[in-house]
CSV table of C-alpha atoms and ligand atoms in Angstrom, one decimal:
chain,number,residue,atom,x,y,z
A,37,MET,CA,-6.1,-19.3,-28.8
A,38,SER,CA,-6.8,-16.5,-26.3
A,39,GLN,CA,-10.4,-15.9,-25.4
A,40,THR,CA,-11.8,-12.4,-25.7
A,41,LEU,CA,-12.9,-11.1,-22.4
A,42,GLN,CA,-16.5,-10.3,-21.8
A,43,SER,CA,-18.3,-8.3,-19.2
A,44,VAL,CA,-19.6,-10.2,-16.2
A,45,ARG,CA,-23.0,-11.8,-16.9
A,46,GLY,CA,-25.8,-9.5,-16.0
A,47,MET,CA,-23.5,-6.5,-15.9
A,48,ASN,CA,-23.9,-4.4,-19.0
A,49,ASP,CA,-22.0,-1.8,-20.9
A,50,ILE,CA,-24.3,1.2,-21.7
A,51,LEU,CA,-23.2,2.2,-25.2
A,52,PRO,CA,-23.5,5.8,-26.4
A,53,ASP,CA,-26.9,5.4,-28.3
A,54,GLU,CA,-28.3,4.1,-25.0
A,55,ALA,CA,-26.3,6.3,-22.7
A,56,GLU,CA,-27.7,9.4,-24.2
A,57,PHE,CA,-31.1,8.3,-23.0
A,58,TRP,CA,-29.6,7.8,-19.6
A,59,GLU,CA,-28.3,11.3,-19.6
A,60,LEU,CA,-31.7,12.7,-20.7
A,61,PHE,CA,-33.2,10.7,-17.8
A,62,GLU,CA,-30.6,11.9,-15.3
A,63,ASP,CA,-30.9,15.6,-16.3
A,64,THR,CA,-34.7,15.4,-15.9
A,65,VAL,CA,-34.3,13.6,-12.5
A,66,ARG,CA,-31.9,16.2,-11.2
A,67,SER,CA,-34.1,19.2,-11.9
A,68,TRP,CA,-37.1,17.4,-10.6
A,69,LEU,CA,-35.3,16.6,-7.3
A,70,LYS,CA,-34.3,20.3,-7.0
A,71,ALA,CA,-37.9,21.3,-7.4
A,72,TYR,CA,-38.7,19.3,-4.2
A,73,GLY,CA,-35.7,20.5,-2.2
A,74,TYR,CA,-33.7,17.2,-2.3
A,75,ARG,CA,-29.9,17.4,-2.0
A,76,PRO,CA,-27.3,15.0,-3.3
A,77,ILE,CA,-25.3,12.5,-1.2
A,78,ARG,CA,-22.8,10.0,-2.6
A,79,MET,CA,-22.0,6.8,-0.6
A,80,PRO,CA,-19.4,4.1,-1.3
A,81,ILE,CA,-20.4,1.2,-3.4
A,82,VAL,CA,-18.8,-1.3,-0.9
A,83,GLU,CA,-20.1,-1.4,2.6
A,84,PRO,CA,-19.5,-3.8,5.6
A,85,THR,CA,-21.6,-6.9,5.1
A,86,PRO,CA,-23.3,-6.6,8.6
A,87,LEU,CA,-24.9,-3.3,7.5
A,88,PHE,CA,-27.1,-5.0,5.0
A,89,LYS,CA,-27.8,-8.0,7.2
A,90,ARG,CA,-29.0,-5.7,9.9
A,91,ALA,CA,-30.9,-3.3,7.7
A,92,ILE,CA,-32.5,-5.4,5.0
A,93,GLY,CA,-33.1,-8.5,7.3
A,94,GLU,CA,-31.5,-11.9,7.3
A,95,VAL,CA,-34.5,-13.7,6.0
A,96,THR,CA,-34.9,-11.8,2.7
A,97,ASP,CA,-34.2,-12.7,-0.9
A,98,ILE,CA,-31.5,-10.1,-1.0
A,99,VAL,CA,-29.5,-11.2,2.1
A,100,GLU,CA,-30.1,-14.9,1.6
A,101,LYS,CA,-29.1,-15.2,-2.0
A,102,GLU,CA,-28.5,-12.0,-3.9
A,103,MET,CA,-25.5,-10.3,-2.3
A,104,TYR,CA,-22.1,-10.1,-3.7
A,105,SER,CA,-20.1,-10.5,-0.5
A,106,PHE,CA,-16.4,-11.2,-0.2
A,107,GLU,CA,-13.6,-11.0,2.3
A,108,ASP,CA,-11.1,-8.2,2.0
A,109,SER,CA,-8.0,-10.3,1.4
A,110,LEU,CA,-5.8,-7.7,3.1
A,111,ASN,CA,-7.6,-7.4,6.5
A,112,GLY,CA,-10.2,-10.1,6.5
A,113,GLU,CA,-13.1,-7.7,6.7
A,114,GLN,CA,-16.5,-8.9,5.4
A,115,LEU,CA,-17.6,-6.6,2.6
A,116,THR,CA,-20.6,-6.4,0.2
A,117,LEU,CA,-21.3,-4.6,-3.1
A,118,ARG,CA,-24.4,-2.6,-2.1
A,119,PRO,CA,-27.6,-4.3,-3.2
A,120,GLU,CA,-29.6,-1.1,-2.5
A,121,GLY,CA,-28.9,2.4,-1.2
A,122,THR,CA,-31.0,3.0,1.9
A,123,ALA,CA,-28.8,1.1,4.3
A,124,GLY,CA,-25.7,3.0,3.2
A,125,CYS,CA,-27.5,6.3,3.3
A,126,VAL,CA,-28.7,5.7,6.8
A,127,ARG,CA,-25.2,4.6,7.9
A,128,ALA,CA,-23.9,7.9,6.5
A,129,LEU,CA,-26.6,9.9,8.2
A,130,ILE,CA,-25.7,8.4,11.5
A,131,GLN,CA,-22.0,8.5,11.0
A,132,HIS,CA,-22.1,12.3,10.2
A,133,SER,CA,-24.9,13.2,12.5
A,134,LEU,CA,-26.8,14.6,9.5
A,135,ALA,CA,-30.3,14.5,11.0
A,136,ALA,CA,-29.3,16.0,14.4
A,137,GLN,CA,-30.3,19.6,13.8
A,138,GLN,CA,-32.8,19.5,11.0
A,139,PRO,CA,-34.8,17.2,8.8
A,140,ARG,CA,-33.0,16.1,5.7
A,141,ARG,CA,-34.1,15.4,2.2
A,142,LEU,CA,-31.4,13.4,0.3
A,143,TYR,CA,-31.0,11.6,-3.0
A,144,TYR,CA,-28.3,9.5,-4.7
A,145,MET,CA,-27.9,7.7,-8.0
A,146,GLY,CA,-25.7,4.8,-9.0
A,147,PRO,CA,-25.1,1.1,-9.5
A,148,MET,CA,-26.5,-1.6,-7.2
A,149,PHE,CA,-25.6,-5.3,-7.3
A,150,ARG,CA,-27.8,-8.3,-6.8
A,151,HIS,CA,-27.0,-11.9,-7.9
A,152,GLU,CA,-30.3,-12.6,-9.6
A,153,ARG,CA,-31.1,-14.5,-12.8
A,154,PRO,CA,-30.5,-11.9,-15.6
A,155,GLN,CA,-33.5,-11.3,-17.8
A,156,LYS,CA,-35.2,-8.3,-19.4
A,157,GLY,CA,-35.4,-5.6,-16.7
A,158,ARG,CA,-33.5,-7.6,-14.2
A,159,TYR,CA,-29.7,-7.4,-14.1
A,160,ARG,CA,-26.9,-8.1,-11.7
A,161,GLN,CA,-25.5,-4.6,-11.9
A,162,PHE,CA,-28.4,-2.2,-12.2
A,163,HIS,CA,-29.0,1.4,-11.3
A,164,GLN,CA,-31.2,3.2,-8.9
A,165,VAL,CA,-32.2,6.7,-8.1
A,166,GLY,CA,-32.8,6.7,-4.3
A,167,VAL,CA,-34.7,9.4,-2.5
A,168,GLU,CA,-34.8,9.6,1.3
A,169,ALA,CA,-36.4,12.0,3.8
A,170,PHE,CA,-35.4,11.9,7.5
A,171,GLY,CA,-37.0,13.5,10.4
A,172,PHE,CA,-40.6,13.7,9.2
A,173,ALA,CA,-43.1,11.6,11.1
A,174,GLY,CA,-46.4,12.5,9.5
A,175,PRO,CA,-48.2,11.2,6.4
A,176,ASP,CA,-47.5,14.4,4.5
A,177,VAL,CA,-44.0,13.5,3.5
A,178,ASP,CA,-45.1,10.0,2.4
A,179,ALA,CA,-47.8,11.6,0.3
A,180,GLU,CA,-45.4,14.2,-1.2
A,181,MET,CA,-43.0,11.4,-2.2
A,182,ILE,CA,-45.8,9.6,-4.0
A,183,LEU,CA,-46.8,12.9,-5.7
A,184,MET,CA,-43.2,13.3,-6.8
A,185,GLY,CA,-43.4,10.1,-8.7
A,186,ALA,CA,-46.5,11.3,-10.6
A,187,ARG,CA,-44.7,14.5,-11.6
A,188,LEU,CA,-41.6,12.7,-12.8
A,189,TRP,CA,-43.6,10.4,-15.0
A,190,ALA,CA,-45.2,13.5,-16.5
A,191,ASP,CA,-41.8,15.3,-16.9
A,192,LEU,CA,-40.5,12.2,-18.7
A,193,GLY,CA,-43.5,12.0,-20.9
A,194,LEU,CA,-44.5,8.6,-19.6
A,195,ASP,CA,-48.1,7.4,-19.0
A,196,GLY,CA,-49.7,4.3,-17.8
A,197,ILE,CA,-47.6,3.9,-14.7
A,198,GLU,CA,-50.1,2.9,-12.0
A,199,LEU,CA,-49.8,3.5,-8.3
A,200,GLN,CA,-50.3,0.8,-5.6
A,201,ILE,CA,-50.2,1.5,-1.9
A,202,ASN,CA,-50.5,-0.4,1.3
A,203,SER,CA,-49.8,0.0,5.0
A,204,LEU,CA,-47.6,-2.4,6.9
A,205,GLY,CA,-48.7,-0.9,10.2
A,206,GLN,CA,-46.3,-1.0,13.2
A,207,PRO,CA,-44.3,-4.0,14.5
A,208,ASP,CA,-46.9,-5.0,17.2
A,209,GLU,CA,-49.7,-5.0,14.6
A,210,ARG,CA,-47.5,-7.0,12.3
A,211,ALA,CA,-46.9,-9.5,15.1
A,212,GLN,CA,-50.6,-10.2,15.5
A,213,HIS,CA,-51.0,-10.5,11.7
A,214,ARG,CA,-48.0,-12.7,11.6
A,215,ALA,CA,-49.5,-15.2,14.1
A,216,ALA,CA,-52.7,-15.3,11.9
A,217,LEU,CA,-50.6,-15.8,8.8
A,218,ILE,CA,-48.6,-18.7,10.2
A,219,ALA,CA,-51.8,-20.4,11.2
A,220,TYR,CA,-53.2,-19.8,7.7
A,221,PHE,CA,-50.1,-21.1,5.9
A,222,GLU,CA,-49.9,-24.1,8.2
A,223,GLY,CA,-53.3,-25.0,6.9
A,224,HIS,CA,-51.9,-25.0,3.3
A,225,VAL,CA,-48.5,-26.5,4.1
A,226,ASP,CA,-49.0,-29.2,1.4
A,227,ILE,CA,-48.7,-26.6,-1.5
A,228,LEU,CA,-46.0,-24.4,0.0
A,229,ASP,CA,-42.7,-24.4,-1.9
A,230,ASP,CA,-39.3,-24.8,-0.2
A,231,ASP,CA,-38.7,-21.1,0.2
A,232,ALA,CA,-42.1,-20.7,1.7
A,233,LYS,CA,-41.7,-23.6,4.1
A,234,ARG,CA,-38.4,-22.2,5.3
A,235,ARG,CA,-40.0,-18.8,5.8
A,236,LEU,CA,-43.1,-20.1,7.5
A,237,HIS,CA,-41.8,-19.5,11.0
A,238,THR,CA,-39.0,-17.0,10.3
A,239,ASN,CA,-40.6,-14.5,8.0
A,240,PRO,CA,-44.1,-15.5,6.9
A,241,LEU,CA,-45.0,-12.1,5.6
A,242,ARG,CA,-42.3,-12.6,3.0
A,243,ILE,CA,-44.2,-15.5,1.6
A,244,LEU,CA,-46.8,-13.0,0.3
A,245,ASP,CA,-43.9,-11.5,-1.8
A,246,THR,CA,-43.4,-14.8,-3.6
A,247,LYS,CA,-43.0,-14.9,-7.4
A,248,ASN,CA,-44.2,-18.5,-7.6
A,249,PRO,CA,-47.4,-18.6,-9.6
A,250,ALA,CA,-48.6,-21.8,-7.8
A,251,LEU,CA,-48.9,-19.8,-4.6
A,252,GLN,CA,-50.7,-16.8,-5.9
A,253,ALA,CA,-54.3,-17.8,-5.3
A,254,MET,CA,-53.5,-19.1,-1.8
A,255,CYS,CA,-51.7,-15.9,-0.9
A,256,ALA,CA,-54.5,-13.8,-2.3
A,257,ALA,CA,-56.8,-15.3,0.3
A,258,ALA,CA,-54.4,-15.0,3.2
A,259,PRO,CA,-55.3,-12.8,6.3
A,260,LYS,CA,-54.7,-9.1,5.4
A,261,LEU,CA,-52.4,-7.0,7.5
A,262,ILE,CA,-54.7,-4.0,7.0
A,263,ASP,CA,-57.4,-5.8,9.2
A,264,TYR,CA,-54.9,-5.8,12.1
A,265,LEU,CA,-54.0,-2.1,12.0
A,266,GLY,CA,-54.9,0.1,15.0
A,267,ALA,CA,-56.4,3.6,15.0
A,268,GLU,CA,-53.1,5.5,14.7
A,269,SER,CA,-51.8,3.4,11.8
A,270,LEU,CA,-55.1,3.7,10.0
A,271,ALA,CA,-55.2,7.5,10.5
A,272,HIS,CA,-51.7,7.7,9.0
A,273,PHE,CA,-52.8,5.6,6.0
A,274,GLU,CA,-55.9,7.7,5.5
A,275,GLY,CA,-53.7,10.9,5.7
A,276,VAL,CA,-51.7,9.7,2.8
A,277,GLN,CA,-54.8,8.8,0.8
A,278,ARG,CA,-56.4,12.2,1.5
A,279,VAL,CA,-53.4,14.0,-0.1
A,280,LEU,CA,-53.4,11.7,-3.1
A,281,LYS,CA,-57.1,12.2,-3.6
A,282,ASP,CA,-56.8,16.0,-3.3
A,283,ALA,CA,-54.0,15.9,-5.9
A,284,GLY,CA,-56.1,13.8,-8.2
A,285,VAL,CA,-53.5,11.0,-8.3
A,286,PRO,CA,-55.4,7.6,-8.7
A,287,PHE,CA,-54.2,4.6,-6.7
A,288,THR,CA,-55.2,1.1,-5.7
A,289,ILE,CA,-54.7,-0.4,-2.3
A,290,ASN,CA,-52.9,-3.7,-2.8
A,291,PRO,CA,-53.0,-5.7,0.5
A,292,ARG,CA,-50.3,-8.0,-0.8
A,293,LEU,CA,-47.8,-5.3,-1.3
A,294,VAL,CA,-45.3,-6.1,1.5
A,295,ARG,CA,-41.9,-5.2,-0.1
A,296,GLY,CA,-38.9,-7.4,-0.1
A,297,LEU,CA,-37.0,-5.6,2.6
A,298,ASP,CA,-37.7,-5.9,6.4
A,299,TYR,CA,-37.2,-2.3,7.3
A,300,TYR,CA,-40.5,-0.9,6.2
A,301,ASN,CA,-43.5,0.2,8.4
A,302,LEU,CA,-46.7,2.1,7.7
A,303,THR,CA,-46.9,3.4,4.1
A,304,VAL,CA,-45.5,1.3,1.3
A,305,PHE,CA,-46.0,2.0,-2.4
A,306,GLU,CA,-45.0,0.8,-5.9
A,307,TRP,CA,-45.4,2.3,-9.3
A,308,VAL,CA,-46.1,-0.4,-11.9
A,309,THR,CA,-46.4,-0.5,-15.6
A,310,ASP,CA,-47.7,-3.3,-17.8
A,311,LYS,CA,-45.5,-2.2,-20.7
A,312,LEU,CA,-42.3,-4.0,-19.6
A,313,GLY,CA,-43.5,-7.6,-19.2
A,314,ALA,CA,-42.9,-9.3,-15.9
A,315,GLN,CA,-40.5,-6.7,-14.5
A,316,GLY,CA,-43.1,-4.0,-14.3
A,317,THR,CA,-42.2,-2.2,-11.0
A,318,VAL,CA,-40.3,1.0,-11.9
A,319,CYS,CA,-40.3,2.6,-8.5
A,320,ALA,CA,-40.9,1.4,-5.0
A,321,GLY,CA,-40.6,2.6,-1.4
A,322,GLY,CA,-42.2,3.4,1.9
A,323,ARG,CA,-41.7,4.5,5.4
A,324,TYR,CA,-38.9,3.0,7.6
A,325,ASP,CA,-39.2,4.7,11.0
A,326,GLY,CA,-37.3,2.0,12.9
A,327,LEU,CA,-34.2,1.7,10.7
A,328,VAL,CA,-32.1,4.6,12.0
A,329,GLY,CA,-32.5,3.4,15.6
A,330,GLN,CA,-31.9,-0.2,14.6
A,331,LEU,CA,-28.5,0.8,13.0
A,332,GLY,CA,-27.4,2.6,16.1
A,333,GLY,CA,-28.6,6.1,15.5
A,334,LYS,CA,-31.0,8.3,17.4
A,335,SER,CA,-34.5,7.2,16.6
A,336,THR,CA,-35.5,9.2,13.5
A,337,PRO,CA,-38.6,8.8,11.3
A,338,ALA,CA,-37.8,8.2,7.7
A,339,CYS,CA,-39.4,7.6,4.3
A,340,GLY,CA,-37.9,6.9,0.9
A,341,PHE,CA,-38.2,5.2,-2.4
A,342,ALA,CA,-35.9,3.9,-5.2
A,343,MET,CA,-36.4,3.9,-9.0
A,344,GLY,CA,-35.0,1.3,-11.4
A,345,VAL,CA,-33.1,3.3,-14.0
A,346,GLU,CA,-32.9,0.5,-16.6
A,347,ARG,CA,-36.7,0.0,-16.5
A,348,LEU,CA,-37.5,3.7,-16.8
A,349,VAL,CA,-35.0,4.2,-19.6
A,350,ALA,CA,-36.6,1.2,-21.4
A,351,LEU,CA,-40.0,2.9,-20.9
A,352,ILE,CA,-38.8,6.2,-22.2
A,353,ARG,CA,-37.4,4.5,-25.4
A,354,GLU,CA,-40.6,2.5,-25.8
A,355,SER,CA,-42.7,5.7,-25.6
A,356,GLY,CA,-40.7,7.4,-28.3
A,357,GLY,CA,-38.7,9.9,-26.1
A,358,GLU,CA,-35.7,11.3,-27.8
A,359,PRO,CA,-32.5,12.6,-26.2
A,360,GLN,CA,-31.1,15.9,-27.3
A,361,ALA,CA,-29.4,15.5,-30.7
A,362,ALA,CA,-25.7,14.9,-30.0
A,363,ALA,CA,-24.7,16.3,-33.4
A,364,PRO,CA,-22.2,19.2,-33.2
A,365,ASP,CA,-22.9,22.7,-34.5
A,366,VAL,CA,-19.6,22.8,-36.3
A,367,TYR,CA,-17.2,20.3,-37.9
A,368,LEU,CA,-13.8,21.9,-38.3
A,369,VAL,CA,-11.9,20.7,-41.4
A,370,HIS,CA,-8.3,21.8,-41.8
A,371,GLN,CA,-5.2,20.9,-43.8
A,372,GLY,CA,-1.7,22.1,-43.7
A,373,ASP,CA,0.5,23.1,-40.7
A,374,ALA,CA,-0.5,26.8,-40.5
A,375,ALA,CA,-4.2,25.8,-41.0
A,376,SER,CA,-4.1,23.2,-38.2
A,377,ARG,CA,-2.6,25.7,-35.8
A,378,LEU,CA,-5.3,28.2,-36.7
A,379,ALA,CA,-8.0,25.5,-36.5
A,380,PHE,CA,-7.2,24.8,-32.8
A,381,ARG,CA,-7.6,28.5,-32.0
A,382,VAL,CA,-10.8,28.8,-34.0
A,383,ALA,CA,-12.3,25.7,-32.4
A,384,GLU,CA,-11.6,27.0,-28.9
A,385,GLY,CA,-12.9,30.5,-29.9
A,386,LEU,CA,-16.2,29.0,-31.1
A,387,ARG,CA,-16.6,26.9,-27.9
A,388,ASP,CA,-16.0,30.1,-25.9
A,389,GLN,CA,-19.2,31.4,-27.7
A,390,GLY,CA,-21.1,28.3,-26.6
A,391,LEU,CA,-20.9,26.3,-29.8
A,392,ASN,CA,-20.3,22.5,-29.9
A,393,VAL,CA,-17.3,21.9,-32.2
A,394,LEU,CA,-15.8,18.7,-33.5
A,395,LEU,CA,-12.3,19.4,-34.5
A,396,HIS,CA,-11.1,17.0,-37.2
A,397,CYS,CA,-8.2,14.9,-35.9
A,398,GLY,CA,-6.1,12.5,-37.8
A,399,GLY,CA,-5.3,14.4,-41.1
A,400,GLY,CA,-6.5,13.2,-44.5
A,401,SER,CA,-7.6,15.0,-47.7
A,402,PHE,CA,-10.2,17.7,-47.7
A,403,LYS,CA,-12.6,15.3,-49.5
A,404,SER,CA,-12.3,12.6,-46.8
A,405,GLN,CA,-12.6,15.2,-44.0
A,406,MET,CA,-15.8,16.6,-45.6
A,407,LYS,CA,-17.3,13.2,-45.7
A,408,LYS,CA,-16.7,12.9,-42.0
A,409,ALA,CA,-18.1,16.3,-41.4
A,410,ASP,CA,-21.3,15.2,-43.2
A,411,ALA,CA,-21.5,11.9,-41.3
A,412,SER,CA,-21.1,13.7,-38.0
A,413,GLY,CA,-24.5,15.4,-38.5
A,414,ALA,CA,-22.9,18.8,-37.9
A,415,THR,CA,-24.9,21.9,-39.0
A,416,PHE,CA,-21.8,23.6,-40.4
A,417,ALA,CA,-18.4,22.8,-41.7
A,418,VAL,CA,-15.7,25.4,-41.2
A,419,VAL,CA,-12.9,24.8,-43.6
A,420,ILE,CA,-9.4,26.1,-43.2
A,421,GLY,CA,-6.6,25.6,-45.8
A,422,ASP,CA,-3.2,27.3,-45.9
A,423,ASP,CA,-4.6,30.0,-48.2
A,424,GLU,CA,-7.3,30.9,-45.6
A,425,ALA,CA,-4.7,30.6,-42.8
A,426,ALA,CA,-2.5,33.1,-44.5
A,427,THR,CA,-5.3,35.7,-44.4
A,428,GLY,CA,-6.8,34.7,-41.1
A,429,GLU,CA,-10.0,33.5,-42.8
A,430,ALA,CA,-12.1,30.4,-43.1
A,431,GLN,CA,-14.8,29.0,-45.3
A,432,LEU,CA,-18.2,28.5,-43.7
A,433,LYS,CA,-20.4,25.9,-45.4
A,434,ALA,CA,-23.9,24.9,-44.3
A,435,LEU,CA,-24.3,21.1,-44.3
A,436,ARG,CA,-28.0,20.7,-43.6
A,437,GLU,CA,-29.7,23.4,-45.5
A,438,GLU,CA,-29.9,23.9,-49.2
A,439,GLY,CA,-29.4,27.2,-50.9
A,440,ILE,CA,-26.9,28.8,-48.5
A,441,GLU,CA,-23.8,30.0,-50.3
A,442,GLN,CA,-20.5,28.9,-49.0
A,443,ARG,CA,-18.8,32.0,-47.6
A,444,LYS,CA,-15.3,33.1,-46.8
A,445,LEU,CA,-15.2,35.0,-43.5
A,446,LYS,CA,-12.6,36.4,-41.1
A,447,VAL,CA,-12.2,33.8,-38.3
A,448,ASP,CA,-13.2,36.4,-35.8
A,449,ASP,CA,-16.6,36.8,-37.5
A,450,LEU,CA,-17.3,33.1,-37.7
A,451,ALA,CA,-19.1,32.7,-34.3
A,452,GLU,CA,-21.5,35.6,-35.0
A,453,ALA,CA,-22.3,34.3,-38.5
A,454,ILE,CA,-22.9,30.7,-37.2
A,455,ILE,CA,-25.0,31.8,-34.3
A,456,GLY,CA,-27.1,34.1,-36.5
A,457,GLN,CA,-27.7,31.3,-39.0
A,458,LEU,CA,-28.6,28.9,-36.2
A,459,ILE,CA,-31.2,31.4,-34.8
A,460,ASP,CA,-32.6,32.0,-38.3
A,461,SER,CA,-33.2,28.3,-39.0
A,462,ASP,CA,-34.7,27.8,-35.6
A,463,GLU,CA,-37.2,30.5,-36.3
A,464,GLU,CA,-38.1,29.0,-39.7
A,465,GLU,CA,-39.1,25.7,-38.0
B,93,LIG,P1,-38.4,-6.9,-7.8
B,93,LIG,O1,-39.7,-7.3,-7.1
B,93,LIG,O2,-38.6,-6.5,-9.2
B,93,LIG,O3,-37.3,-7.9,-7.6
B,93,LIG,P2,-37.5,-5.4,-5.6
B,93,LIG,O4,-38.6,-5.2,-4.7
B,93,LIG,O5,-36.4,-6.4,-5.3
B,93,LIG,O6,-38.0,-5.5,-7.1
B,93,LIG,P3,-36.4,-2.8,-4.8
B,93,LIG,O7,-35.4,-3.4,-3.9
B,93,LIG,O8,-37.6,-2.2,-4.2
B,93,LIG,O9,-36.8,-4.0,-5.8
B,93,LIG,O10,-35.7,-1.8,-5.8
B,93,LIG,C1,-36.4,-0.7,-6.3
B,93,LIG,C2,-36.5,-0.7,-7.8
B,93,LIG,O11,-35.2,-1.1,-8.4
B,93,LIG,C3,-37.4,-1.8,-8.4
B,93,LIG,O12,-38.7,-1.4,-8.4
B,93,LIG,C4,-36.8,-2.0,-9.8
B,93,LIG,O13,-37.3,-1.0,-10.6
B,93,LIG,C5,-35.4,-1.8,-9.6
B,93,LIG,N1,-34.7,-3.1,-9.5
B,93,LIG,C6,-34.6,-3.9,-8.4
B,93,LIG,N2,-33.8,-5.0,-8.7
B,93,LIG,C7,-33.4,-4.9,-10.0
B,93,LIG,C8,-32.6,-5.6,-10.9
B,93,LIG,N3,-32.1,-6.8,-10.5
B,93,LIG,N4,-32.4,-5.2,-12.1
B,93,LIG,C9,-33.0,-4.0,-12.5
B,93,LIG,N5,-33.7,-3.2,-11.7
B,93,LIG,C10,-34.0,-3.7,-10.5
B,94,LIG,MG1,-35.9,-8.3,-6.1
């Protein structure tokens, strides 16, 4: 017996009922990004593996165990399905000298791939909206990016998404903190798990990012990076906080917010909800001033964030958001050769006037077609039989409202009658 094929574990089909919420989300996101002057960029989904190793860092969850990497069987090149978008965006920026003349505000949306254990809010193919700004060194752009989040949650009708911020300082400050951290963890080596032991000397900061509950209390008492920041880093951090306070956006400083990627410095932030269970971070980002230089470009300050689309769509559904009704304005019923030919012309004519039309396909009796018209949720049925076709007319029948007589109209008068009726019922509401 042949086995039916299934999608890859952790990689989901987004079916129409769900996908309409995605489109609602994407439409809102696009107009929100325009309001802040961000422009679209689209990068490939596959990139050379070394890009991610260099950008994200060798000793990170993503690079150590989450990447879908493979060898191109034709030329032996090492390739990876992108686990995030910043690395590819920076590669494109450098490759096309995008930041040479002017600062850039860019965004992208699309699938990312990480080999994680699938669970609610955590998938192997998931989707992000990524937002990146290049060429701005001051705290203003960090703060604006955070304010953008607050506006988007409002635009989407979401509340209860809380803001956490932290500063990771500069590499030299992190080096001092790192030494203190290693000493501290060495004092607790008996309770460290294998991951933590392995990272103790390679990337101790990452231990703070652990999801192991047994380490939480010990991590909470670890030396705090913020105590190692110099005057400049502190001033940058305070600059961000000042804008947030002026804008009335509440936040908490979370000293354990270190982010799972190596490229961040100074400001980092996360937006977190408690409505999604364990996978509560819906948006995360920060400054990464070193990355462009590190990937071979001219040193360029940068800041960005990424949102998890699955998690935000889940929140929208949870909070009762509704996508635009997908029901058509008109369902076009027709029977007979002449009627069918006229029906195509009528359907296109109505669409020319901006109406959404479902043209019945597949034949069948008037009765069965009318059933489908009803089930489609359409506001009107337009019915054309050969009698109507002979005189260039059609029957217009309201499907959702009582008390409106079915009318026979010239096909050229249909659009006006339908649009007039749609406006009338809008006004009654
Ligand atoms: P987490 O701590 O949840 O693993 P992360 O720090 O690895 O998140 P980022 O790399 O910062 O996540 O990605 C930004 C956002 O993308 C996350 O805040 C989350 O909303 C979403 N995201 C990340 N990984 C996944 C995944 N496997 N499935 C669904 N969404 C994800
Ligand atoms: Mg992760």
